[in-house]
PDB file of C-alpha atoms in Angstrom:
ATOM      1  CA  MET A  65      93.848 103.226  89.058  1.00  0.00           C
ATOM      2  CA  PHE A  66      91.912 101.313  91.702  1.00  0.00           C
ATOM      3  CA  GLY A  67      89.522 104.233  92.091  1.00  0.00           C
ATOM      4  CA  VAL A  68      90.918 105.556  95.384  1.00  0.00           C
ATOM      5  CA  GLU A  69      93.165 108.609  95.393  1.00  0.00           C
ATOM      6  CA  ILE A  70      96.446 108.698  97.312  1.00  0.00           C
ATOM      7  CA  LYS A  71      97.955 111.415  99.506  1.00  0.00           C
ATOM      8  CA  ILE A  72     101.506 111.110 100.792  1.00  0.00           C
ATOM      9  CA  CYS A  73     101.935 113.628 103.601  1.00  0.00           C
ATOM     10  CA  GLY A  74     104.815 115.168 105.514  1.00  0.00           C
ATOM     11  CA  LEU A  75     107.178 115.590 102.573  1.00  0.00           C
ATOM     12  CA  THR A  76     110.407 117.425 103.380  1.00  0.00           C
ATOM     13  CA  SER A  77     113.076 116.524 100.803  1.00  0.00           C
ATOM     14  CA  GLU A  78     113.899 116.190  97.119  1.00  0.00           C
ATOM     15  CA  LYS A  79     114.002 112.424  97.638  1.00  0.00           C
ATOM     16  CA  ASP A  80     110.402 112.504  98.867  1.00  0.00           C
ATOM     17  CA  ILE A  81     109.355 114.437  95.762  1.00  0.00           C
ATOM     18  CA  PHE A  82     111.186 111.970  93.522  1.00  0.00           C
ATOM     19  CA  ALA A  83     109.278 109.067  95.108  1.00  0.00           C
ATOM     20  CA  VAL A  84     105.879 110.763  94.821  1.00  0.00           C
ATOM     21  CA  ASN A  85     106.554 111.640  91.178  1.00  0.00           C
ATOM     22  CA  LYS A  86     107.890 108.210  90.266  1.00  0.00           C
ATOM     23  CA  PHE A  87     105.257 106.035  91.886  1.00  0.00           C
ATOM     24  CA  GLY A  88     102.247 108.209  91.175  1.00  0.00           C
ATOM     25  CA  ALA A  89     100.547 109.760  94.208  1.00  0.00           C
ATOM     26  CA  ASP A  90      97.647 112.152  93.617  1.00  0.00           C
ATOM     27  CA  TYR A  91      98.411 114.566  96.475  1.00  0.00           C
ATOM     28  CA  ALA A  92     101.648 115.696  98.133  1.00  0.00           C
ATOM     29  CA  GLY A  93     101.274 117.047 101.662  1.00  0.00           C
ATOM     30  CA  PHE A  94     103.480 119.662 103.329  1.00  0.00           C
ATOM     31  CA  VAL A  95     103.118 120.299 107.052  1.00  0.00           C
ATOM     32  CA  PHE A  96     103.201 123.940 108.165  1.00  0.00           C
ATOM     33  CA  PHE A  97     102.407 123.190 111.808  1.00  0.00           C
ATOM     34  CA  LYS A  98     105.585 124.288 113.576  1.00  0.00           C
ATOM     35  CA  LYS A  99     105.366 121.769 116.415  1.00  0.00           C
ATOM     36  CA  SER A 100     105.363 118.846 113.981  1.00  0.00           C
ATOM     37  CA  LYS A 101     108.568 116.908 113.389  1.00  0.00           C
ATOM     38  CA  ARG A 102     107.642 117.066 109.703  1.00  0.00           C
ATOM     39  CA  TYR A 103     107.348 120.864 109.667  1.00  0.00           C
ATOM     40  CA  ILE A 104     108.676 122.500 106.530  1.00  0.00           C
ATOM     41  CA  ASP A 105     109.410 126.160 105.911  1.00  0.00           C
ATOM     42  CA  PRO A 106     107.081 127.634 103.241  1.00  0.00           C
ATOM     43  CA  TYR A 107     110.039 128.790 101.130  1.00  0.00           C
ATOM     44  CA  LYS A 108     111.548 125.304 101.152  1.00  0.00           C
ATOM     45  CA  ALA A 109     108.120 123.837 100.348  1.00  0.00           C
ATOM     46  CA  ARG A 110     107.895 126.128  97.313  1.00  0.00           C
ATOM     47  CA  GLU A 111     111.191 124.761  95.990  1.00  0.00           C
ATOM     48  CA  LEU A 112     109.926 121.196  96.361  1.00  0.00           C
ATOM     49  CA  ILE A 113     106.504 121.946  94.874  1.00  0.00           C
ATOM     50  CA  GLU A 114     108.158 123.402  91.788  1.00  0.00           C
ATOM     51  CA  ASN A 115     109.570 119.917  91.144  1.00  0.00           C
ATOM     52  CA  LEU A 116     106.280 118.051  91.558  1.00  0.00           C
ATOM     53  CA  ARG A 117     104.648 116.482  88.527  1.00  0.00           C
ATOM     54  CA  THR A 118     101.876 118.763  87.296  1.00  0.00           C
ATOM     55  CA  ASP A 119      99.235 116.095  87.974  1.00  0.00           C
ATOM     56  CA  VAL A 120     100.192 115.841  91.659  1.00  0.00           C
ATOM     57  CA  LYS A 121      98.235 118.339  93.768  1.00  0.00           C
ATOM     58  CA  SER A 122     100.111 120.059  96.607  1.00  0.00           C
ATOM     59  CA  VAL A 123      98.424 120.319 100.009  1.00  0.00           C
ATOM     60  CA  GLY A 124      99.425 122.589 102.902  1.00  0.00           C
ATOM     61  CA  VAL A 125      98.572 121.190 106.343  1.00  0.00           C
ATOM     62  CA  PHE A 126      97.759 123.581 109.200  1.00  0.00           C
ATOM     63  CA  MET A 127      96.507 123.220 112.763  1.00  0.00           C
ATOM     64  CA  ASN A 128      94.731 126.113 114.513  1.00  0.00           C
ATOM     65  CA  GLU A 129      96.958 128.535 112.622  1.00  0.00           C
ATOM     66  CA  PRO A 130      96.349 132.310 112.864  1.00  0.00           C
ATOM     67  CA  LEU A 131      94.759 133.341 109.585  1.00  0.00           C
ATOM     68  CA  ASP A 132      97.457 135.831 108.586  1.00  0.00           C
ATOM     69  CA  SER A 133     100.152 133.201 109.129  1.00  0.00           C
ATOM     70  CA  LEU A 134      98.230 130.612 107.108  1.00  0.00           C
ATOM     71  CA  ILE A 135      97.642 133.008 104.228  1.00  0.00           C
ATOM     72  CA  PHE A 136     101.333 133.937 104.181  1.00  0.00           C
ATOM     73  CA  ALA A 137     102.439 130.275 104.102  1.00  0.00           C
ATOM     74  CA  VAL A 138      99.987 129.362 101.343  1.00  0.00           C
ATOM     75  CA  ARG A 139     100.987 132.303  99.156  1.00  0.00           C
ATOM     76  CA  VAL A 140     104.722 131.758  99.650  1.00  0.00           C
ATOM     77  CA  SER A 141     104.625 127.997  99.120  1.00  0.00           C
ATOM     78  CA  GLY A 142     102.007 127.972  96.378  1.00  0.00           C
ATOM     79  CA  VAL A 143     100.119 124.945  97.721  1.00  0.00           C
ATOM     80  CA  GLU A 144      96.948 124.236  95.754  1.00  0.00           C
ATOM     81  CA  ILE A 145      94.804 122.893  98.610  1.00  0.00           C
ATOM     82  CA  VAL A 146      94.568 123.896 102.285  1.00  0.00           C
ATOM     83  CA  GLN A 147      94.132 121.148 104.901  1.00  0.00           C
ATOM     84  CA  LEU A 148      92.921 122.162 108.363  1.00  0.00           C
ATOM     85  CA  HIS A 149      93.728 119.725 111.144  1.00  0.00           C
ATOM     86  CA  GLY A 150      92.594 121.620 114.238  1.00  0.00           C
ATOM     87  CA  HIS A 151      89.299 122.992 115.543  1.00  0.00           C
ATOM     88  CA  GLU A 152      88.768 125.571 112.839  1.00  0.00           C
ATOM     89  CA  SER A 153      85.208 126.872 112.481  1.00  0.00           C
ATOM     90  CA  ASP A 154      83.016 126.952 109.374  1.00  0.00           C
ATOM     91  CA  GLU A 155      83.647 130.692 109.275  1.00  0.00           C
ATOM     92  CA  TYR A 156      87.398 130.051 109.226  1.00  0.00           C
ATOM     93  CA  VAL A 157      86.947 127.582 106.341  1.00  0.00           C
ATOM     94  CA  ASP A 158      84.856 130.098 104.405  1.00  0.00           C
ATOM     95  CA  TYR A 159      87.392 132.863 104.945  1.00  0.00           C
ATOM     96  CA  VAL A 160      90.323 130.736 103.786  1.00  0.00           C
ATOM     97  CA  ARG A 161      88.488 129.626 100.661  1.00  0.00           C
ATOM     98  CA  ARG A 162      87.290 133.127  99.842  1.00  0.00           C
ATOM     99  CA  VAL A 163      90.612 134.893 100.381  1.00  0.00           C
ATOM    100  CA  LEU A 164      92.879 132.264  98.828  1.00  0.00           C
ATOM    101  CA  GLY A 165      90.546 130.778  96.224  1.00  0.00           C
ATOM    102  CA  ARG A 166      91.665 127.262  97.092  1.00  0.00           C
ATOM    103  CA  PRO A 167      89.732 124.143  98.107  1.00  0.00           C
ATOM    104  CA  VAL A 168      89.798 123.169 101.783  1.00  0.00           C
ATOM    105  CA  ILE A 169      90.144 119.738 103.400  1.00  0.00           C
ATOM    106  CA  LYS A 170      88.889 119.700 107.010  1.00  0.00           C
ATOM    107  CA  ALA A 171      90.124 116.869 109.205  1.00  0.00           C
ATOM    108  CA  TYR A 172      88.090 115.339 112.042  1.00  0.00           C
ATOM    109  CA  LYS A 173      89.366 113.020 114.767  1.00  0.00           C
ATOM    110  CA  ALA A 174      87.337 109.814 114.819  1.00  0.00           C
ATOM    111  CA  SER A 175      87.728 109.563 118.597  1.00  0.00           C
ATOM    112  CA  GLU A 176      86.050 112.905 119.327  1.00  0.00           C
ATOM    113  CA  GLU A 177      82.390 112.814 120.240  1.00  0.00           C
ATOM    114  CA  GLY A 178      80.178 113.939 117.377  1.00  0.00           C
ATOM    115  CA  ALA A 179      83.093 114.040 114.920  1.00  0.00           C
ATOM    116  CA  LEU A 180      81.315 112.182 112.131  1.00  0.00           C
ATOM    117  CA  GLU A 181      78.181 114.299 112.488  1.00  0.00           C
ATOM    118  CA  LYS A 182      80.316 117.439 112.217  1.00  0.00           C
ATOM    119  CA  ALA A 183      82.204 116.038 109.250  1.00  0.00           C
ATOM    120  CA  ALA A 184      78.977 115.169 107.448  1.00  0.00           C
ATOM    121  CA  LYS A 185      77.778 118.776 107.793  1.00  0.00           C
ATOM    122  CA  SER A 186      81.141 120.467 107.197  1.00  0.00           C
ATOM    123  CA  ASN A 187      81.248 123.264 104.643  1.00  0.00           C
ATOM    124  CA  ALA A 188      84.765 122.224 103.565  1.00  0.00           C
ATOM    125  CA  ASP A 189      85.281 120.947 100.028  1.00  0.00           C
ATOM    126  CA  TYR A 190      86.639 117.666 101.403  1.00  0.00           C
ATOM    127  CA  VAL A 191      86.708 116.037 104.816  1.00  0.00           C
ATOM    128  CA  MET A 192      89.296 113.728 106.354  1.00  0.00           C
ATOM    129  CA  ILE A 193      88.595 111.167 109.077  1.00  0.00           C
ATOM    130  CA  ASP A 194      91.728 110.543 111.132  1.00  0.00           C
ATOM    131  CA  SER A 195      92.633 108.806 114.367  1.00  0.00           C
ATOM    132  CA  GLY A 196      94.371 111.955 115.565  1.00  0.00           C
ATOM    133  CA  ALA A 197      96.956 114.511 114.554  1.00  0.00           C
ATOM    134  CA  GLY A 198      99.830 112.392 113.339  1.00  0.00           C
ATOM    135  CA  THR A 199      99.404 109.608 115.889  1.00  0.00           C
ATOM    136  CA  GLY A 200     100.150 106.905 113.335  1.00  0.00           C
ATOM    137  CA  THR A 201      97.487 104.598 114.784  1.00  0.00           C
ATOM    138  CA  THR A 202      94.292 103.217 113.290  1.00  0.00           C
ATOM    139  CA  PHE A 203      90.774 103.541 114.694  1.00  0.00           C
ATOM    140  CA  ASP A 204      87.672 101.367 114.503  1.00  0.00           C
ATOM    141  CA  TRP A 205      86.902 101.649 110.803  1.00  0.00           C
ATOM    142  CA  SER A 206      83.428 100.174 111.267  1.00  0.00           C
ATOM    143  CA  ILE A 207      82.187 103.539 112.556  1.00  0.00           C
ATOM    144  CA  LEU A 208      82.389 104.749 108.953  1.00  0.00           C
ATOM    145  CA  ASN A 209      79.999 102.126 107.596  1.00  0.00           C
ATOM    146  CA  SER A 210      77.096 104.562 107.709  1.00  0.00           C
ATOM    147  CA  PHE A 211      79.079 107.684 106.775  1.00  0.00           C
ATOM    148  CA  HIS A 212      77.814 108.770 103.383  1.00  0.00           C
ATOM    149  CA  ARG A 213      80.122 111.606 102.376  1.00  0.00           C
ATOM    150  CA  ASP A 214      83.309 111.214 100.341  1.00  0.00           C
ATOM    151  CA  TYR A 215      86.315 111.386 102.648  1.00  0.00           C
ATOM    152  CA  PHE A 216      90.056 110.996 103.013  1.00  0.00           C
ATOM    153  CA  LEU A 217      90.883 108.108 105.366  1.00  0.00           C
ATOM    154  CA  ALA A 218      93.939 108.681 107.568  1.00  0.00           C
ATOM    155  CA  GLY A 219      95.541 107.308 110.687  1.00  0.00           C
ATOM    156  CA  GLY A 220      97.822 104.305 110.953  1.00  0.00           C
ATOM    157  CA  LEU A 221      97.622 103.271 107.301  1.00  0.00           C
ATOM    158  CA  ASP A 222     100.593 101.416 105.833  1.00  0.00           C
ATOM    159  CA  PRO A 223     101.362  99.105 102.883  1.00  0.00           C
ATOM    160  CA  ASP A 224     100.077  96.081 104.825  1.00  0.00           C
ATOM    161  CA  ASN A 225      96.646  97.361 105.877  1.00  0.00           C
ATOM    162  CA  VAL A 226      95.620  99.921 103.252  1.00  0.00           C
ATOM    163  CA  GLY A 227      94.224  97.239 100.936  1.00  0.00           C
ATOM    164  CA  GLU A 228      91.959  95.970 103.710  1.00  0.00           C
ATOM    165  CA  ALA A 229      90.830  99.512 104.520  1.00  0.00           C
ATOM    166  CA  ILE A 230      89.885 100.111 100.899  1.00  0.00           C
ATOM    167  CA  ASP A 231      88.048  96.798 100.627  1.00  0.00           C
ATOM    168  CA  LEU A 232      86.020  97.596 103.741  1.00  0.00           C
ATOM    169  CA  LEU A 233      85.311 101.281 103.235  1.00  0.00           C
ATOM    170  CA  GLN A 234      85.941 102.428  99.655  1.00  0.00           C
ATOM    171  CA  PRO A 235      87.034 105.907 100.780  1.00  0.00           C
ATOM    172  CA  PHE A 236      87.504 108.715  98.283  1.00  0.00           C
ATOM    173  CA  ALA A 237      91.195 108.882  99.193  1.00  0.00           C
ATOM    174  CA  VAL A 238      93.766 107.489 101.625  1.00  0.00           C
ATOM    175  CA  ASP A 239      96.369 109.565 103.437  1.00  0.00           C
ATOM    176  CA  VAL A 240      99.677 108.283 104.823  1.00  0.00           C
ATOM    177  CA  SER A 241     102.726 109.765 106.527  1.00  0.00           C
ATOM    178  CA  SER A 242     104.416 107.687 109.242  1.00  0.00           C
ATOM    179  CA  GLY A 243     103.231 104.470 107.569  1.00  0.00           C
ATOM    180  CA  VAL A 244     105.727 105.027 104.750  1.00  0.00           C
ATOM    181  CA  GLU A 245     108.633 106.050 106.976  1.00  0.00           C
ATOM    182  CA  THR A 246     111.599 104.251 108.486  1.00  0.00           C
ATOM    183  CA  ASP A 247     113.093 105.879 111.588  1.00  0.00           C
ATOM    184  CA  GLY A 248     111.077 109.035 110.931  1.00  0.00           C
ATOM    185  CA  VAL A 249     112.257 109.446 107.329  1.00  0.00           C
ATOM    186  CA  LYS A 250     110.215 108.770 104.192  1.00  0.00           C
ATOM    187  CA  ASP A 251     111.142 105.363 102.744  1.00  0.00           C
ATOM    188  CA  MET A 252     110.960 105.055  98.947  1.00  0.00           C
ATOM    189  CA  VAL A 253     110.342 101.305  99.099  1.00  0.00           C
ATOM    190  CA  LYS A 254     107.426 101.772 101.493  1.00  0.00           C
ATOM    191  CA  ILE A 255     105.989 104.583  99.369  1.00  0.00           C
ATOM    192  CA  GLU A 256     106.123 102.344  96.306  1.00  0.00           C
ATOM    193  CA  LYS A 257     104.506  99.456  98.203  1.00  0.00           C
ATOM    194  CA  PHE A 258     101.782 101.687  99.616  1.00  0.00           C
ATOM    195  CA  ILE A 259     100.868 103.166  96.238  1.00  0.00           C
ATOM    196  CA  ASN A 260     100.932  99.749  94.593  1.00  0.00           C
ATOM    197  CA  ALA A 261      98.736  98.345  97.363  1.00  0.00           C
ATOM    198  CA  VAL A 262      96.137 101.042  96.692  1.00  0.00           C
ATOM    199  CA  LYS A 263      96.268 100.647  92.941  1.00  0.00           C
ATOM    200  CA  HIS A 264      96.193  96.866  93.008  1.00  0.00           C
ATOM    201  CA  GLY A 265      93.850  96.248  95.919  1.00  0.00           C
ATOM    202  CA  GLY A 266      96.481  95.254  98.455  1.00  0.00           C
ATOM    203  CA  LYS A 267      98.498  93.059  96.106  1.00  0.00           C
ATOM    204  CA  TYR A 268     101.811  94.894  96.221  1.00  0.00           C
ATOM    205  CA  ALA A 269     104.250  92.001  96.615  1.00  0.00           C
TER     206      ALA A 269
END
């Protein structure tokens, strides 16, 4: 392992699970935000999670979700980690962790004023720095040069640029969704290339 963990997000099919299991991601993300094109029903997510390798951690992704709805989806699906991608408060994070007994990843948009300061002080177990909510575009990575908390890097990563991102930033983990898709569908070849690029420092060819 190159030292950076890998999250493949927006999984919706058995084929996606097969790829994650085969090529060795660390986290498998399931989107429970209903407006997302990668939305998955919690019952369907449970079926897929049951087929994940035991060393792959399942993550449920939510955005400004009512607490009762989030708790229902987490309990039905069985995801091990909760990722919050909206403007959830510290109190919301505390409540989720206390009630569900699961770690929380809180995402922050790099483009929002004060985002890095908020992320540095966040009470979440992990933070994610993203260009936006599923925009599939990168941001100016240099803003993270003085960010001294472990973080998931997201936003516009793909097999061709993830090696450079790791060389520059050494994040705790990298997160990808659209960067390993073709025509909006997860692409096994791209997933393999992405994971290999992380594990081998960009040398995936």
